Amino acid sequence: MTVIAPDRTDELLERMEELCANAVDPLEVTAALEADGINDEAARGYGHQDVFALAEDLYDRTPRRPPPLGASDSPWRAVPWRHLLRGVLFGMPGLCFVALQPVLVKTAAGVLLVLSLLLSWTVSQGTAYLGYVRLGLGNRAAAAWVLRYGLAAGVLVVVPVTVAAGTLLAAGTAAIALAAGLCAYLLSAMVAQVNGAEPRLLIALLPGSATVVVYFAHQGGVPASGGVPAVIWIAWLVTLAATIVLAIVCTSGAGRPKRPVGALRDIAAALPFAIFGLLTGGLLTFTLLCALAGRPVPPGPTTVAVLALSISMGVAEWILYAFRKRVHHLLRLHSDIASFTRAARTALATALARYLAALTGLVAVAAPIAGLSATAATLRMLAGFLGLGGAFFLALVLQACGRVRVVLGASACALLAEIASAVGAPAAEPATVQLAVAGALLLTLSIYAGTVLSRATSHR
């Protein structure tokens, strides 16, 4: 028969009261007891079968008393002007597509443009990840080395592949030049943004974007047909050259990392982010590919939605920082798991609602400017892109919290579903398919994010 010693247990509780009051769970108390020399045999002297039972008893008998909040120790400090500027920078290259639209009249030219986007997004995402990791470790020289040689390798691989594909598709010299220039620009702009050079990148974009605005303002709108004026080609060539020079300047002082960047560990770490860039591009350009294939897709909504999505990414970053700062505060505010779970899910739902409201507002502003008619097909397509935007925002939050695999799996399934519908069910309307797939993806990621992001361990 076990002898229960209440006096000894009370004495132990008094001695360990502060630790028990601040403990996250009974396991933390168990570790403290074992460090104090109390094992299972000693725990039986306190009337408990083992040290785990003793720790649970002490934990349950002690009111939670978390430490007072610090003044301002959250690492998640948003810089609104920078996030909003990044959104503008994501959207400004869209003026290039508007200006050079006559180049893309051939189906092969449109396919080549999509291919160049997919390749560029894939390489950019992977390279940016490697650069951000080294910046996070405080090694700016190694980050500059990774970005500089990642840019060089990307250009030497992606641009020739794009040119070769354009030649095989007979897309035309102008379309090949546009696609190749786009690849070089996206890779160079990625380097500039990872280095925090957004204001200078804005200056580099001004020659091309300002020329387009002034030219079409003088023409009274975008011409329905005709060639591309030489002044627009020259202006965007100046922008491309300025962006490449900016990327080179940003990576000056590059120092070779101690461990080779091409190591399998680096490739394995960057691969999920590169794949996500590929999947994102595929989901965004599904309706464009359907239109190029002659499927019934209303003109205009894809351009408006992708432009709004691009600009909204700056707002998404801002909201992401606010969400992580809020959860950081909740970790210190709540002393029990159940209340933290409810508060974290509320914070996530609020962040998603704020992003969707911002994206809806951008679409609502852009649609009338583009002259879109409010047909049922157009509304379905725009709703599908809104669903994609919400899914991309949740993917961004999940990746920031180290949850990548389910994001990749869900996105891959969504893209495969769209491809299967296009190949196996030619009668299906692309706008309806995209709406259904985007809705399913948003629902899946919402359930997953609501589950894993309500755990304290996801935010450490």
XYZ file of C-alpha atoms in Angstrom:
460
model
C 0.000 0.000 0.000
C 1.331 3.426 -1.024
C 1.722 5.926 1.779
C 0.359 9.354 0.842
C 2.250 12.248 2.343
C 0.149 15.405 1.883
C 2.564 17.534 3.881
C 5.458 16.588 1.625
C 3.344 17.191 -1.524
C 2.265 20.626 -0.288
C 5.856 21.456 0.526
C 6.939 20.408 -2.977
C 4.101 22.416 -4.530
C 5.130 25.517 -2.598
C 8.747 25.084 -3.646
C 7.883 24.671 -7.358
C 4.896 27.037 -7.487
C 6.489 29.613 -9.782
C 7.641 27.012 -12.284
C 4.255 25.264 -12.281
C 2.398 28.564 -12.716
C 4.412 29.442 -15.823
C 4.612 25.919 -17.299
C 3.060 25.309 -20.716
C 2.028 21.724 -19.900
C 2.673 18.952 -17.317
C 5.658 17.676 -19.308
C 7.555 20.858 -18.480
C 6.900 20.184 -14.776
C 8.039 16.567 -15.282
C 11.341 17.735 -16.710
C 11.833 20.089 -13.762
C 11.076 17.326 -11.251
C 13.543 14.951 -12.872
C 16.163 17.704 -12.950
C 15.509 18.116 -9.212
C 16.287 14.436 -8.678
C 12.704 13.164 -8.283
C 12.243 9.917 -10.216
C 9.401 7.363 -10.248
C 10.514 5.845 -6.972
C 10.635 9.217 -5.245
C 7.234 10.164 -6.764
C 5.668 7.178 -4.975
C 6.691 8.789 -1.717
C 4.425 11.701 -2.678
C 1.496 9.339 -3.227
C 1.748 9.016 -7.025
C 2.555 6.059 -9.239
C 5.278 7.816 -11.219
C 6.839 11.206 -11.800
C 4.409 11.969 -14.666
C 1.400 11.567 -12.391
C 3.054 13.753 -9.746
C 3.799 16.446 -12.326
C 0.224 16.395 -13.620
C -1.104 16.772 -10.071
C 1.168 19.743 -9.368
C 0.241 21.327 -12.715
C -3.515 20.907 -12.116
C -3.331 22.322 -8.581
C -1.465 25.468 -9.624
C -3.335 28.438 -11.204
C -1.788 29.612 -14.444
C 0.186 32.823 -14.018
C 1.975 33.753 -17.259
C 4.701 36.405 -17.122
C 3.654 40.023 -17.860
C 3.767 41.152 -21.481
C 6.878 42.887 -22.667
C 6.723 46.358 -24.185
C 7.522 45.600 -27.812
C 9.440 42.400 -28.372
C 7.563 40.982 -31.364
C 9.853 40.219 -34.315
C 6.910 40.722 -36.713
C 6.936 44.442 -37.427
C 5.191 45.393 -40.655
C 6.515 48.196 -42.848
C 3.298 49.258 -44.644
C 4.891 51.442 -47.307
C 7.290 48.661 -48.304
C 4.572 46.002 -48.510
C 2.272 48.256 -50.543
C 5.135 49.276 -52.835
C 5.932 45.613 -53.449
C 2.323 45.096 -54.525
C 2.585 47.981 -56.989
C 5.841 46.547 -58.323
C 4.190 43.159 -58.835
C 1.451 44.809 -60.901
C 3.388 47.382 -62.951
C 4.862 44.858 -65.454
C 1.256 44.190 -66.487
C 1.471 47.438 -68.456
C 4.069 45.707 -70.607
C 1.566 42.989 -71.553
C -1.067 45.594 -72.387
C 1.328 47.546 -74.574
C 2.716 44.504 -76.378
C -0.621 42.732 -76.795
C -0.418 42.830 -80.636
C 2.629 40.559 -80.356
C 0.525 37.885 -78.610
C -2.230 37.458 -81.192
C -0.902 34.064 -82.294
C -1.757 31.084 -80.095
C 1.873 29.959 -80.124
C 2.945 33.369 -78.782
C 0.503 33.099 -75.886
C 1.677 29.575 -75.046
C 5.286 30.771 -75.096
C 4.439 33.638 -72.736
C 2.823 31.224 -70.256
C 5.833 28.890 -70.485
C 8.245 31.746 -69.782
C 6.181 32.817 -66.752
C 6.125 29.299 -65.325
C 9.868 28.820 -65.753
C 10.691 32.232 -64.296
C 8.404 31.846 -61.275
C 9.859 28.402 -60.545
C 13.498 29.524 -60.603
C 12.739 32.817 -58.816
C 10.927 31.177 -55.887
C 13.712 28.669 -55.274
C 16.508 31.249 -55.541
C 14.670 33.768 -53.352
C 14.258 31.127 -50.636
C 18.011 30.453 -50.558
C 18.721 34.175 -50.400
C 16.223 34.836 -47.597
C 17.633 31.956 -45.526
C 21.116 33.461 -45.596
C 19.803 36.950 -44.879
C 17.942 35.500 -41.895
C 21.253 34.112 -40.630
C 22.771 37.578 -40.917
C 25.160 36.597 -43.714
C 24.523 39.248 -46.362
C 27.678 38.367 -48.325
C 26.575 34.747 -48.731
C 23.041 35.896 -49.652
C 24.456 38.202 -52.325
C 26.547 35.330 -53.714
C 23.541 33.021 -53.875
C 21.359 35.645 -55.558
C 23.995 36.748 -58.064
C 24.873 33.270 -59.260
C 21.272 32.137 -58.989
C 20.369 34.996 -61.335
C 23.169 34.056 -63.729
C 22.254 30.369 -63.725
C 18.560 31.191 -64.139
C 19.176 33.473 -67.106
C 21.576 31.002 -68.732
C 19.011 28.205 -68.426
C 15.579 29.817 -68.667
C 16.247 32.278 -71.489
C 17.764 29.718 -73.923
C 14.947 27.253 -73.140
C 12.393 29.993 -73.827
C 14.064 30.962 -77.106
C 14.259 27.323 -78.207
C 10.595 26.733 -77.324
C 9.571 29.875 -79.210
C 11.487 28.724 -82.257
C 9.886 25.273 -82.175
C 6.421 26.780 -81.736
C 7.040 29.343 -84.500
C 5.853 32.059 -82.122
C 7.595 34.843 -84.038
C 10.655 36.962 -83.348
C 8.774 39.665 -81.419
C 7.047 37.139 -79.143
C 10.340 35.339 -78.469
C 12.016 38.635 -77.606
C 9.158 39.544 -75.243
C 9.206 36.164 -73.466
C 13.003 36.118 -73.108
C 13.051 39.696 -71.819
C 10.290 38.844 -69.355
C 12.361 35.950 -67.960
C 15.404 38.158 -67.465
C 13.287 40.892 -65.850
C 11.511 38.596 -63.370
C 14.766 37.003 -62.232
C 16.483 40.387 -61.850
C 13.508 41.936 -60.037
C 13.512 38.992 -57.620
C 17.123 39.745 -56.688
C 16.322 43.428 -56.131
C 13.290 42.718 -53.941
C 15.044 40.133 -51.778
C 17.704 42.789 -51.128
C 15.061 45.359 -50.140
C 15.694 47.604 -53.164
C 12.004 48.272 -53.938
C 12.347 52.086 -54.326
C 15.159 51.667 -56.852
C 13.220 48.952 -58.684
C 10.325 51.396 -58.999
C 12.682 53.878 -60.664
C 13.914 51.152 -63.028
C 10.308 50.378 -64.032
C 9.411 53.984 -64.762
C 10.790 54.231 -68.351
C 8.651 51.352 -69.636
C 5.493 51.952 -67.597
C 5.474 55.743 -67.967
C 5.979 55.503 -71.729
C 3.010 53.133 -72.030
C 0.746 55.412 -69.979
C 1.744 58.567 -71.855
C 1.525 56.930 -75.284
C -1.905 55.419 -74.792
C -3.194 58.563 -73.084
C -2.140 60.446 -76.203
C -3.814 57.795 -78.406
C -7.035 57.930 -76.375
C -6.826 54.304 -75.223
C -5.284 50.985 -76.166
C -5.457 50.429 -79.936
C -7.490 47.355 -80.871
C -4.985 46.331 -83.519
C -1.767 47.387 -85.137
C 1.912 46.956 -84.427
C 3.876 47.991 -81.367
C 5.565 51.396 -81.691
C 9.354 51.397 -81.543
C 9.321 53.864 -78.631
C 7.571 51.277 -76.415
C 10.070 48.561 -77.299
C 12.942 50.951 -76.519
C 11.383 52.075 -73.234
C 10.918 48.518 -71.955
C 14.426 47.616 -73.119
C 15.726 50.489 -70.965
C 13.670 49.168 -68.019
C 15.073 45.661 -68.518
C 18.657 46.932 -68.673
C 18.143 49.098 -65.564
C 16.696 46.154 -63.628
C 19.600 43.880 -64.544
C 22.115 46.562 -63.527
C 20.225 47.056 -60.252
C 20.393 43.308 -59.520
C 24.146 43.317 -60.135
C 24.657 46.371 -57.910
C 22.541 44.840 -55.124
C 24.749 41.750 -55.080
C 28.077 43.579 -55.002
C 30.378 42.371 -52.267
C 29.201 38.804 -52.681
C 31.171 36.310 -50.632
C 31.271 32.615 -51.408
C 29.488 30.579 -48.698
C 31.550 28.138 -46.627
C 29.341 25.277 -47.809
C 28.669 25.000 -51.581
C 25.193 26.254 -52.469
C 24.671 23.443 -54.918
C 24.725 20.902 -52.105
C 21.846 18.451 -51.981
C 20.655 19.985 -48.722
C 20.177 23.387 -50.377
C 18.453 21.904 -53.411
C 16.116 19.860 -51.217
C 15.281 22.908 -49.080
C 14.555 25.191 -52.050
C 12.719 22.624 -54.170
C 9.298 22.909 -52.420
C 9.258 26.666 -52.948
C 10.283 26.317 -56.589
C 7.520 23.748 -57.123
C 5.018 26.077 -55.465
C 5.997 28.805 -57.932
C 5.315 26.378 -60.791
C 1.943 25.293 -59.358
C 0.889 28.878 -58.708
C 1.698 29.832 -62.277
C -0.244 26.869 -63.610
C -3.346 27.708 -61.583
C -3.211 31.376 -62.578
C -2.822 30.730 -66.288
C -5.377 27.908 -66.656
C -8.071 30.118 -68.204
C -5.503 31.804 -70.441
C -4.414 28.448 -71.829
C -8.066 27.483 -72.343
C -8.615 30.699 -74.301
C -5.518 30.014 -76.420
C -6.889 26.541 -77.131
C -10.127 28.029 -78.436
C -12.247 27.198 -75.385
C -15.191 29.514 -74.448
C -13.470 31.957 -72.113
C -14.679 35.581 -71.898
C -11.910 38.036 -72.828
C -10.555 40.395 -70.190
C -11.333 38.788 -66.794
C -8.084 36.818 -66.652
C -5.983 39.955 -67.207
C -7.975 41.965 -64.652
C -7.887 39.194 -62.040
C -4.183 38.408 -62.431
C -3.338 42.128 -62.249
C -5.449 42.513 -59.077
C -3.878 39.384 -57.577
C -0.377 40.663 -58.327
C -1.016 44.010 -56.656
C -2.768 42.333 -53.714
C 0.369 40.368 -52.834
C 1.768 43.488 -51.185
C -1.367 43.758 -49.045
C -1.090 40.022 -48.325
C 2.422 40.483 -46.919
C 1.208 43.327 -44.708
C -1.698 41.256 -43.365
C 0.621 38.260 -42.864
C 2.932 40.336 -40.650
C -0.049 41.632 -38.685
C -1.342 38.068 -38.210
C 1.986 36.753 -36.966
C 2.382 39.702 -34.619
C -1.115 39.041 -33.254
C -0.398 35.342 -32.676
C 2.910 36.221 -31.002
C 0.882 38.346 -28.585
C -1.681 35.564 -28.088
C 1.056 33.098 -27.127
C 1.888 35.261 -24.137
C -1.642 36.352 -23.350
C -3.306 32.938 -23.009
C -2.387 30.430 -20.330
C -4.393 27.433 -21.570
C -4.423 25.632 -24.882
C -8.173 25.819 -25.550
C -8.397 29.615 -25.302
C -5.285 30.063 -27.454
C -6.736 27.743 -30.100
C -9.961 29.763 -30.323
C -8.105 33.079 -30.431
C -5.619 31.881 -33.075
C -8.408 30.618 -35.340
C -10.234 33.924 -34.977
C -7.053 35.797 -35.888
C -6.579 33.598 -38.970
C -10.188 34.031 -40.096
C -9.879 37.797 -39.628
C -6.656 37.910 -41.668
C -8.227 35.886 -44.497
C -11.342 38.090 -44.499
C -9.199 41.247 -44.645
C -7.218 39.916 -47.584
C -10.309 38.807 -49.513
C -11.896 42.213 -48.899
C -8.791 43.954 -50.267
C -8.639 41.673 -53.317
C -12.367 42.113 -53.989
C -11.907 45.876 -53.832
C -9.050 45.764 -56.348
C -11.091 43.630 -58.740
C -14.104 45.927 -58.321
C -11.955 48.929 -59.269
C -10.116 47.266 -62.163
C -13.122 45.576 -63.806
C -14.977 48.793 -64.851
C -11.723 50.405 -65.992
C -11.106 47.397 -68.259
C -14.666 47.611 -69.543
C -15.738 44.160 -68.374
C -19.406 43.346 -68.766
C -21.150 41.740 -65.791
C -22.055 38.473 -67.523
C -22.548 35.244 -65.597
C -19.383 33.723 -67.112
C -17.318 36.793 -66.219
C -18.599 36.818 -62.638
C -17.863 33.094 -62.268
C -14.338 33.584 -63.550
C -13.677 36.529 -61.242
C -15.108 34.574 -58.304
C -12.780 31.711 -59.185
C -9.780 34.032 -59.094
C -10.957 35.433 -55.738
C -11.001 31.863 -54.428
C -7.494 31.320 -55.788
C -6.364 34.529 -54.116
C -7.683 33.353 -50.746
C -5.972 29.979 -51.216
C -2.675 31.668 -52.153
C -2.891 33.865 -49.048
C -3.376 30.836 -46.790
C -0.504 29.103 -48.606
C 1.683 32.143 -47.898
C 0.788 32.020 -44.182
C 1.344 28.264 -43.972
C 4.727 28.475 -45.704
C 5.788 31.278 -43.371
C 4.996 28.921 -40.465
C 6.955 26.047 -41.988
C 3.947 24.081 -43.269
C 4.732 23.391 -46.923
C 3.927 19.787 -47.833
C 0.142 19.916 -47.591
C 0.155 23.226 -49.511
C 2.075 21.578 -52.350
C -0.121 18.482 -52.333
C -3.389 20.428 -52.369
C -2.160 22.831 -55.072
C -0.914 19.954 -57.232
C -4.267 18.163 -56.920
C -6.076 21.368 -57.886
C -3.926 21.867 -60.981
C -4.290 18.216 -61.999
C -8.080 18.518 -61.629
C -8.089 21.508 -63.984
C -5.897 19.714 -66.510
C -8.089 16.617 -66.331
C -11.209 18.689 -66.924
C -9.620 20.373 -69.934
C -8.498 17.081 -71.475
C -11.298 14.730 -70.480
C -14.336 17.027 -70.429
C -14.032 19.496 -73.306
C -17.663 20.544 -72.850
C -16.982 21.888 -69.337
C -16.831 25.665 -69.134
C -13.335 26.780 -67.934
C -14.813 29.493 -65.673
C -17.021 26.940 -63.903
C -14.166 24.473 -63.565
C -11.868 27.102 -62.105
C -14.531 28.280 -59.659
C -15.104 24.719 -58.399
C -11.389 23.893 -58.144
C -10.493 27.207 -56.479
C -13.340 26.795 -53.999
C -12.208 23.278 -53.114
C -8.590 24.416 -52.716
C -9.611 27.343 -50.500
C -11.770 25.077 -48.334
C -9.009 22.468 -47.991
C -6.347 24.977 -47.006
C -8.775 26.769 -44.651
C -9.468 23.543 -42.741
C -5.787 22.610 -42.639
C -4.636 26.090 -41.621
C -7.332 26.329 -38.968
C -6.051 23.054 -37.520
C -2.261 23.473 -37.561
C -2.013 27.247 -37.064
C -4.075 27.019 -33.878
C -1.212 25.043 -32.305
C 1.364 26.983 -30.344
C 4.142 24.824 -31.812
C 3.468 26.236 -35.303
C 4.509 29.746 -34.223
C 7.836 29.173 -32.486
